[in-house]
Coordinates of C-alpha atoms in Angstrom, one line a residue:
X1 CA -89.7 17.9 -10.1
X2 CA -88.8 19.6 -13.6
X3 CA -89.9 17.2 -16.5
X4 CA -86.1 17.7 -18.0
X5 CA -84.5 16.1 -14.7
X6 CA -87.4 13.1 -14.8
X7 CA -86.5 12.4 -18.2
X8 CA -82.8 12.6 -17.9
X9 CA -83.4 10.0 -15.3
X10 CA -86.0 8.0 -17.0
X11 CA -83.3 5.7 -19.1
X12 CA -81.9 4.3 -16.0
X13 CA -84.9 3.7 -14.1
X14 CA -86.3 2.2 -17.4
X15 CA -83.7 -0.5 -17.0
X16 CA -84.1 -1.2 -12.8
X17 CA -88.1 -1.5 -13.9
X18 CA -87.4 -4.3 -16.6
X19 CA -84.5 -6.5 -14.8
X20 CA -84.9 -9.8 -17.0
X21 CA -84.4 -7.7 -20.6
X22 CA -81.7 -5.3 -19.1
X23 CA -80.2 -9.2 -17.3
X24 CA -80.9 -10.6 -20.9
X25 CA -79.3 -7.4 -23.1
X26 CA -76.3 -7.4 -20.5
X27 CA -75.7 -11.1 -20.7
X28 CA -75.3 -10.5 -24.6
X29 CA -73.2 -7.5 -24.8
X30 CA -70.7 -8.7 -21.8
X31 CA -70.3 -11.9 -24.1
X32 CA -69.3 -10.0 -27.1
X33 CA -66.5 -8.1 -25.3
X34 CA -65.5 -11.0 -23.5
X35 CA -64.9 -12.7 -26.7
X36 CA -63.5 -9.6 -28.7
X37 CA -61.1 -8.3 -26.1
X38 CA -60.2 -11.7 -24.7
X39 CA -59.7 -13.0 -28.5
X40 CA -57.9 -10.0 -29.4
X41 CA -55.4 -10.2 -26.2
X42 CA -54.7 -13.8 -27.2
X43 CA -54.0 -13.0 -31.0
X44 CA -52.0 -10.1 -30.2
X45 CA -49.3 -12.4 -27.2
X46 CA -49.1 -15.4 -29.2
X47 CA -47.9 -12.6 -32.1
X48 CA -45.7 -10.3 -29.7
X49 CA -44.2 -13.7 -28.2
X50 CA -43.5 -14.7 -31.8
X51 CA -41.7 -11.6 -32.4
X52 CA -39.5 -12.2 -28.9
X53 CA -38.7 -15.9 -30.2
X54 CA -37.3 -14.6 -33.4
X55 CA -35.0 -12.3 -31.5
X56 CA -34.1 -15.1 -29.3
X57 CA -32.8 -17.4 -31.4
X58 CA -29.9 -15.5 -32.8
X59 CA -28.7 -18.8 -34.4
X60 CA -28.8 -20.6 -38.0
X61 CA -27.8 -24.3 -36.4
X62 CA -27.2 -26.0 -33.6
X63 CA -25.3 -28.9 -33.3
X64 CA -26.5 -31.3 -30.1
X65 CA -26.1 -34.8 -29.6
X66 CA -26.8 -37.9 -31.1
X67 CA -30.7 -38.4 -30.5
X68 CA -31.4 -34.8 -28.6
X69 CA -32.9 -32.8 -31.3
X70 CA -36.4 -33.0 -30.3
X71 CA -35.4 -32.3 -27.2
X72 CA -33.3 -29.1 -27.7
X73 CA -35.9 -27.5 -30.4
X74 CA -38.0 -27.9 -27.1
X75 CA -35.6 -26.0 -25.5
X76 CA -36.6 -23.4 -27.6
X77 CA -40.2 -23.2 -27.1
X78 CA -41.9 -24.0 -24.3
X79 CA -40.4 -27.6 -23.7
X80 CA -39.2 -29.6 -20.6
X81 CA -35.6 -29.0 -19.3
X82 CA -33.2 -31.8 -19.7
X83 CA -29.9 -32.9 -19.4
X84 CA -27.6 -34.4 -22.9
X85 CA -24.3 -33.4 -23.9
X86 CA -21.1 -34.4 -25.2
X87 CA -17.1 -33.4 -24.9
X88 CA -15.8 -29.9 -25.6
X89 CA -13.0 -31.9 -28.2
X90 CA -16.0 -32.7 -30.4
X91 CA -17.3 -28.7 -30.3
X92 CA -13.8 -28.1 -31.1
X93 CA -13.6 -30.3 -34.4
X94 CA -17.1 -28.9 -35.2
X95 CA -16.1 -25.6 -35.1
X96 CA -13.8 -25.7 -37.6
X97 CA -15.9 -26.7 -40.7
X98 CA -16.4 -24.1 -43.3
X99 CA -18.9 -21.6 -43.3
X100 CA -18.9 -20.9 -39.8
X101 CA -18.8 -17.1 -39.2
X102 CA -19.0 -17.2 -35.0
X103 CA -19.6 -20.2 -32.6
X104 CA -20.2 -20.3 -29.0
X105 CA -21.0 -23.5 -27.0
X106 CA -23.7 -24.2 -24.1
X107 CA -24.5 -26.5 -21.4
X108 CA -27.8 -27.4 -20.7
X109 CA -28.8 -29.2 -17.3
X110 CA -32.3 -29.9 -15.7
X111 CA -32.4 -28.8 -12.1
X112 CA -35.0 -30.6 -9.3
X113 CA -38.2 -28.9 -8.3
X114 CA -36.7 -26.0 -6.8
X115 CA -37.6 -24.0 -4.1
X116 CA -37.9 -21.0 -5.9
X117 CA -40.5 -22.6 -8.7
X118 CA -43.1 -25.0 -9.0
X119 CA -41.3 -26.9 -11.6
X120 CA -37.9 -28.0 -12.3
X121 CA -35.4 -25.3 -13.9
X122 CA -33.6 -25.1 -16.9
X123 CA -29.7 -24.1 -15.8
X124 CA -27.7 -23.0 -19.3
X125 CA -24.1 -22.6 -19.1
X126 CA -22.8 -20.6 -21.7
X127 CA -19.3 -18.0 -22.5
X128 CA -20.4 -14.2 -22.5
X129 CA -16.9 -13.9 -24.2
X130 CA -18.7 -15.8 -27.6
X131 CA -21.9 -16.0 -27.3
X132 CA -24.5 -13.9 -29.4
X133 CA -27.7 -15.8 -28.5
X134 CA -28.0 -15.0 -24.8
X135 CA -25.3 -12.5 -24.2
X136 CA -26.9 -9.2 -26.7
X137 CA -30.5 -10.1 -24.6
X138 CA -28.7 -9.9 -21.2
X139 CA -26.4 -7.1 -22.5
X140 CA -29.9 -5.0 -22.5
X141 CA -30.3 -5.2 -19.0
X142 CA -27.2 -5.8 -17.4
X143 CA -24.1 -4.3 -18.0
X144 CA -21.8 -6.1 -15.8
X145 CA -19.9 -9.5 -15.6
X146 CA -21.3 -12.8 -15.1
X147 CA -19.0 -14.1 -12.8
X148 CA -17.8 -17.6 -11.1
X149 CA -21.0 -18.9 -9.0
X150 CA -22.7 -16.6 -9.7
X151 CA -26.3 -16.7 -12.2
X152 CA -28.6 -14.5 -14.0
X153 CA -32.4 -15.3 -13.6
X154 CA -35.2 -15.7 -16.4
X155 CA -38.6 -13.4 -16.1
X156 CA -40.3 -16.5 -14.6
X157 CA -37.7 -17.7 -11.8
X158 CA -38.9 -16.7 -8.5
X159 CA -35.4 -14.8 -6.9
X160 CA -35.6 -14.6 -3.1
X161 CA -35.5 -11.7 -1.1
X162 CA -32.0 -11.7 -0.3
X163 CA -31.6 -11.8 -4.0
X164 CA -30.3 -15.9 -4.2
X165 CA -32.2 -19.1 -5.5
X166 CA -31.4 -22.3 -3.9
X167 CA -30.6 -25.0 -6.0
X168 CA -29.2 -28.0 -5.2
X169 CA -29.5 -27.0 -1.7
X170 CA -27.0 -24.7 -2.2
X171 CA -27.9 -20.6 -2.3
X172 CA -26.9 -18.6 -5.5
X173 CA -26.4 -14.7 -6.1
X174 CA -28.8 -14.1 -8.8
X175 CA -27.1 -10.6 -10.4
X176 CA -30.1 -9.8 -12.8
X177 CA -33.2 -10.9 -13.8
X178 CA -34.4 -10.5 -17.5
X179 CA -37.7 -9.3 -19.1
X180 CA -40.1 -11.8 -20.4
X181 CA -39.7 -13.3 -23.4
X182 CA -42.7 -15.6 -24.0
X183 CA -40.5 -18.8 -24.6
X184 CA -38.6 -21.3 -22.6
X185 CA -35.7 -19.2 -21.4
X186 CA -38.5 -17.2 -19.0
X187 CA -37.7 -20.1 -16.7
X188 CA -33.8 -20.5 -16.7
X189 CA -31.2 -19.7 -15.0
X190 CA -27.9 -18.5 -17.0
X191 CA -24.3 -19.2 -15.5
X192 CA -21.0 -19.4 -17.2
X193 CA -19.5 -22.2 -18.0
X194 CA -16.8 -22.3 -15.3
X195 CA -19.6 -22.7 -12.6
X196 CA -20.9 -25.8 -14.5
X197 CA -18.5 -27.9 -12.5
X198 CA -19.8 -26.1 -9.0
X199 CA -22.7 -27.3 -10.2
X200 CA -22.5 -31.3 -10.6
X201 CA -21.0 -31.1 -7.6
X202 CA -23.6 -29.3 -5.5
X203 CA -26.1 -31.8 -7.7
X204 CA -24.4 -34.8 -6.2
X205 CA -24.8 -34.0 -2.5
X206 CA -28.2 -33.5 -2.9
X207 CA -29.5 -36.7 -5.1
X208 CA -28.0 -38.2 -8.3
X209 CA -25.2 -36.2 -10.1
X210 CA -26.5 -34.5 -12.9
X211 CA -23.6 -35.6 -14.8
X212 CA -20.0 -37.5 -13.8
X213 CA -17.8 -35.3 -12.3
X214 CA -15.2 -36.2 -15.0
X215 CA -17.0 -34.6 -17.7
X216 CA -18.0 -31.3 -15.7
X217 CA -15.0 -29.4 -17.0
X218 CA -15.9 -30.3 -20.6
X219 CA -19.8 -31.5 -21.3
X220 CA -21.1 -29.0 -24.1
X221 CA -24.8 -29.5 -25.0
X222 CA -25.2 -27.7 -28.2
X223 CA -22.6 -25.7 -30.4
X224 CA -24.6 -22.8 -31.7
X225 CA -23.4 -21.7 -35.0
X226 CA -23.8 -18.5 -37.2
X227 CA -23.3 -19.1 -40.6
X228 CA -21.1 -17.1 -43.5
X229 CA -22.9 -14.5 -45.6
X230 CA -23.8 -16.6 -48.3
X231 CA -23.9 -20.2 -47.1
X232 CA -27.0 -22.1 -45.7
X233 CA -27.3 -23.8 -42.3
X234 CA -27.8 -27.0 -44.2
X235 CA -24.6 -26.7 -46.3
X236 CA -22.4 -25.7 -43.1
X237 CA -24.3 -29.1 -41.3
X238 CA -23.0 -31.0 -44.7
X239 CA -19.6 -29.6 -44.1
X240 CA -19.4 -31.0 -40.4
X241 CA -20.7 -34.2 -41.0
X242 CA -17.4 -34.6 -43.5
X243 CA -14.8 -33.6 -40.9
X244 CA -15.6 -37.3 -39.1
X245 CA -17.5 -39.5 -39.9
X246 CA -19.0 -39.7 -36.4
X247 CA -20.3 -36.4 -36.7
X248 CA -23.1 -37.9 -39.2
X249 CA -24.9 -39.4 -36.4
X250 CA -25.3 -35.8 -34.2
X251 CA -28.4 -33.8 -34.1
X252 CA -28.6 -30.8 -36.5
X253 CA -31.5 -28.1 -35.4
X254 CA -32.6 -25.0 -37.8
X255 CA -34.0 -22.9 -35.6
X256 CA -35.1 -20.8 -38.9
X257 CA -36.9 -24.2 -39.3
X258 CA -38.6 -24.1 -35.9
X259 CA -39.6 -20.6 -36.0
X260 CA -41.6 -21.6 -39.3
X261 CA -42.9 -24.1 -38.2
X262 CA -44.2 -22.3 -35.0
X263 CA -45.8 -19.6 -37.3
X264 CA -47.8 -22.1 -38.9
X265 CA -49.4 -23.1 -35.9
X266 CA -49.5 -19.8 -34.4
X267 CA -51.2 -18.6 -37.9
X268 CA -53.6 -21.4 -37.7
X269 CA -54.5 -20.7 -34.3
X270 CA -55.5 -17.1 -35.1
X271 CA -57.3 -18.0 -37.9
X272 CA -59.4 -19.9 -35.6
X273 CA -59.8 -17.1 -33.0
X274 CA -60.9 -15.0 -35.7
X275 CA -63.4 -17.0 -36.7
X276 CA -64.9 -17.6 -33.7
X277 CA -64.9 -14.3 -32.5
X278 CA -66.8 -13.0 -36.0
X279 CA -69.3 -16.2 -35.3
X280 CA -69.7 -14.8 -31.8
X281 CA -70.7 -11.1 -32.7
X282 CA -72.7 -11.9 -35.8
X283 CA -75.2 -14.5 -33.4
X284 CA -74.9 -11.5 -30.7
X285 CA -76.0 -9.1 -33.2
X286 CA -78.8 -11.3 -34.0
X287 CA -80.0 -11.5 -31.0
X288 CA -79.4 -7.8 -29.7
X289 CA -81.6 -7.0 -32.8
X290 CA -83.8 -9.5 -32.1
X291 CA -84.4 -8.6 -28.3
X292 CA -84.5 -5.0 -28.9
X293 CA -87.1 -5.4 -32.1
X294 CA -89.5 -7.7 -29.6
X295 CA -89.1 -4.8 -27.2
X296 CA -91.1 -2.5 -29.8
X297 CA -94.3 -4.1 -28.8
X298 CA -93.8 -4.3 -25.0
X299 CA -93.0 -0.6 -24.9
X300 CA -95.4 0.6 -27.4
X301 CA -97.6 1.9 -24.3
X302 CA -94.9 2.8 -22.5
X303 CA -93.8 5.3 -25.4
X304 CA -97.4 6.8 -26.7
X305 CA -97.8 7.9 -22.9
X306 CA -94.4 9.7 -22.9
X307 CA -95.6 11.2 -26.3
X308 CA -98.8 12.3 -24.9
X309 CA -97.0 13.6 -22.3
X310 CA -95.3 16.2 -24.5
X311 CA -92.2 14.2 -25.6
X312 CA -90.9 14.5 -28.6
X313 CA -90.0 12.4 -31.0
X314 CA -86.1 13.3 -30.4
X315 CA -86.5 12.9 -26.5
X316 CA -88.0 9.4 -26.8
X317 CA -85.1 8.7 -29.4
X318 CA -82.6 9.9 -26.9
X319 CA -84.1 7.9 -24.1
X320 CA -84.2 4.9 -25.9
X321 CA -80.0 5.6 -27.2
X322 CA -79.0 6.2 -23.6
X323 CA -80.3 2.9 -22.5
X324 CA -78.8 1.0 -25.1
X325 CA -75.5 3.2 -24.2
X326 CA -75.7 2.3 -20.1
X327 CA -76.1 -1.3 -21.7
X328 CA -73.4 -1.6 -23.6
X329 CA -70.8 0.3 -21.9
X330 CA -71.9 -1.5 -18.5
X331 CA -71.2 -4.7 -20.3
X332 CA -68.5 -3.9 -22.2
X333 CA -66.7 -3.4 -18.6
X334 CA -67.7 -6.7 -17.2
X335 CA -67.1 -8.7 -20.3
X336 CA -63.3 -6.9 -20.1
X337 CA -63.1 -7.5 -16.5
X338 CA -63.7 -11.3 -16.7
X339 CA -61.3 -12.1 -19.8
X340 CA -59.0 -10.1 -18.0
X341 CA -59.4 -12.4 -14.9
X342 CA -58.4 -15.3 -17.0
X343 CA -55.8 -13.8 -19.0
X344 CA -53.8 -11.5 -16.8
X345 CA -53.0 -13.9 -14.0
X346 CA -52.3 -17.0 -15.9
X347 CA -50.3 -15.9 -18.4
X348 CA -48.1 -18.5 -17.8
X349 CA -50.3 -20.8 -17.9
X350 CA -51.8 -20.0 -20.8
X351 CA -48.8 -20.6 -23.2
X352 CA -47.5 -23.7 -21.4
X353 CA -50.8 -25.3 -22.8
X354 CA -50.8 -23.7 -26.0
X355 CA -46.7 -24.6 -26.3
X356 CA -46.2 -21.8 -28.4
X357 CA -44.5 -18.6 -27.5
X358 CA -46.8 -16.3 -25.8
X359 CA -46.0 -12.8 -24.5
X360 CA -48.1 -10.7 -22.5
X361 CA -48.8 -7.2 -24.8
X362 CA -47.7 -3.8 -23.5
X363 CA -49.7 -1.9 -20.7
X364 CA -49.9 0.9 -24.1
X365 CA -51.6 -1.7 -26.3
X366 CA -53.6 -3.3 -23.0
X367 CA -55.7 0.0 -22.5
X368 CA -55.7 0.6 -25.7
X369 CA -57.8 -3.0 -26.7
X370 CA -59.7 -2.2 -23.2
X371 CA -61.1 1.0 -24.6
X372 CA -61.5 -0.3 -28.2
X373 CA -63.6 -3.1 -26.8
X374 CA -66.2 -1.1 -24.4
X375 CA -66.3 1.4 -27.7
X376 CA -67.4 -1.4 -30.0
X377 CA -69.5 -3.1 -26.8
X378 CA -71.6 0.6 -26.7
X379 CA -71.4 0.6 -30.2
X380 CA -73.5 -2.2 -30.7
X381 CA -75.8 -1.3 -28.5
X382 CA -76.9 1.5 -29.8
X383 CA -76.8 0.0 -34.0
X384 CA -79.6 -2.3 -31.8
X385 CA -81.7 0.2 -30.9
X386 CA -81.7 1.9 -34.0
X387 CA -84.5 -0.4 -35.3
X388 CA -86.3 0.1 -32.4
X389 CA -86.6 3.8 -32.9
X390 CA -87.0 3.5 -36.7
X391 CA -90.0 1.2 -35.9
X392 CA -91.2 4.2 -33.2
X393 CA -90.8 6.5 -35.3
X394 CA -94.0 5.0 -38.2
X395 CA -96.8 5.5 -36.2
X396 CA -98.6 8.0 -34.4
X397 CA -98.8 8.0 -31.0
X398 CA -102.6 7.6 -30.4
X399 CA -102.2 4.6 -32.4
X400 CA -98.9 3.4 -30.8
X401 CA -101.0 3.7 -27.5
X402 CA -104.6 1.5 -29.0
X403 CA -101.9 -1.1 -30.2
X404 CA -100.9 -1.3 -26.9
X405 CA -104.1 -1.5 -25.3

């Protein structure tokens, strides 16, 4: 067999002759692009969900209920659904306060487990006619409109195959379902808010009424309120509170408010991703250099034959950089393929534990982090076994081989 064919072979069969280094080099590399590419997939959700909850919440203040404010910022985020409201008179009298540029009310109600989820659902009942939360985000995907009994499904809601969700024991027509959005409203279902009242009713066959039937017509959760050019959410909440005096004890929610406070945490969080990820590659760099500097004296006998031989200097160097290549890019795959395992298919799962807004990236931006990663996997690889040809490169070959002797 030609010498060129046995040496273009020779980096592979290098690697089958020396399993526990090649096990040891792979376990290294395929950690480092676990924890780049599975660091940098979590950094770059949490930010593109951030980006989706800004777009969501179109408002500058909602009013809810006495004592539902924590609960309706949950609402949100990635919260539980519940139930709260009051009577459409007191939206009325809210709306009228000064500084209000356009208002739209909602009706929030918790559904049971249903059968199309594992958890319970959030059901919002809103008017398309004047809302400009919901409505320009469904208006992206669904021209027509919502009508009477009928409901449009979050990313999350599981919509069976005759396109219907039972709730309440009762089948819907779902008319749309909406793109993620990394926040709460992934699992909702929108209606308007003349099927509220279909609603309670269907509720109270089934187990306890959501609500009494008398305030089905007329229970408003929140008012959601865009203020004036020139006024500030807390100045318009001021100016409600002095139509009645009642109105001091409802809950006033900034969603600006939220959505800084949600960047905080979301900025700390990165921080600490980053950091560990850094940690992670300057230990692994270490100990590629390490491993691959140690390897100079195993393979000093190994490399004076080959020199001997008639290799050159360059063929040896070239040997030794296609190993390190087959390393690295055969680890940069795995390390990839197992972050992707955990990230990918929980998703979900991911940023109910984190409870902040997480949205999966792009398919673009996906591949483009996938190849990134096994470039910089290969790429370290081969930095590694510069030294080792560096070192190679001092002595001569009859002494490399008495060394090894």
């Amino acid at each position: 067999m030609p010498s060129h064919i046995a040496l273009r072979g020779l980096p592979l069969e290098n690697l089958k002759r020396k399993p526990f280094r090649t096990g040891a080099l792979l376990a290294v590399v395929t950690i480092l692009a676990l924890t780049f590419f599975g660091g940098t997939m979590l950094t770059m959700n949490l930010n593109t969900g951030m980006i989706s909850m800004e777009k969501r919440l179109g408002a500058d203040l909602m009013v809810v209920p006495q004592d539902t404010a924590q609960k309706a910022e949950a609402l949100l985020t990635n919260g539980n659904p519940s139930t709260f409201y009051f009577t459409r008179d007191i939206a009325t009298e809210v709306k009228q306060a000064d500084g209000i540029e356009q208002a739209s009310e909602q009706t929030y109600i918790s559904s049971l487990a249903a059968a199309c989820c594992d958890e319970k659902l959030q059901i919002i009942g809103y008017d398309p006619s004047t809302d400009f939360v919901i409505e320009p985000w469904v208006a992206s995907q669904f021209k027509g409109t919502l009508e009477d009994g009928k409901m449009i499904a979050g990313a999350n809601v599981n919509v069976s195959t005759d396109g219907t969700i039972e709730l309440y024991g009762r089948k819907w027509p779902v008319i749309a379902q909406l793109a993620n959005t990394g926040t709460s409203l992934d699992n909702s279902v929108f209606i308007n808010q003349a099927t509220v009242p279909d609603m309670v009713a269907a509720s109270s066959k089934v187990s306890k009424q959501v609500m009494p039937m008398e305030y089905a017509g007329k229970a408003v959760s929140t008012v959601m309120i865009k203020v004036k050019q020139g006024y500030e959410a807390q100045t318009v909440a001021e100016n409600i509170k002095r139509i009645d005096s009642r109105f001091a004890d409802l809950g006033y929610v900034y969603p600006g408010g939220i959505t800084a406070n949600t960047k905080t945490s979301l900025t700390a969080l990165v921080t600490y991703l980053k950091v560990f990820v850094a940690v992670i590659w300057v230990m692994g760099a270490i100990v590629l250099l390490a491993v691959f500097a140690s390897s100079v004296n195993e393979r000093k006998r190994e490399f004076a034959s080959l020199r001997i031989m008639g290799a050159t200097r360059g063929m040896l160097d070239v040997i030794i950089l296609k190993e390190s290549a087959i390393i690295g890019l055969i680890g940069g795959v795995i390390g990839v393929g197992v972050a992707s395992l955990v990230i990918f298919p929980f998703s979900s799962l991911i940023g109910k534990q984190l409870q902040l807004p997480y949205l999966q990236a792009g398919p673009a931006a996906v591949i483009g982090f996938i190849a990134i990663t096994i470039v910089c996997s290969t790429a370290i690889g081969i930095v590694g076994s510069l030294l080792t040809m560096w070192r190679l490169g001092r002595p001569e070959a009859y002494l490399t081989l008495r060394e090894g002797e």
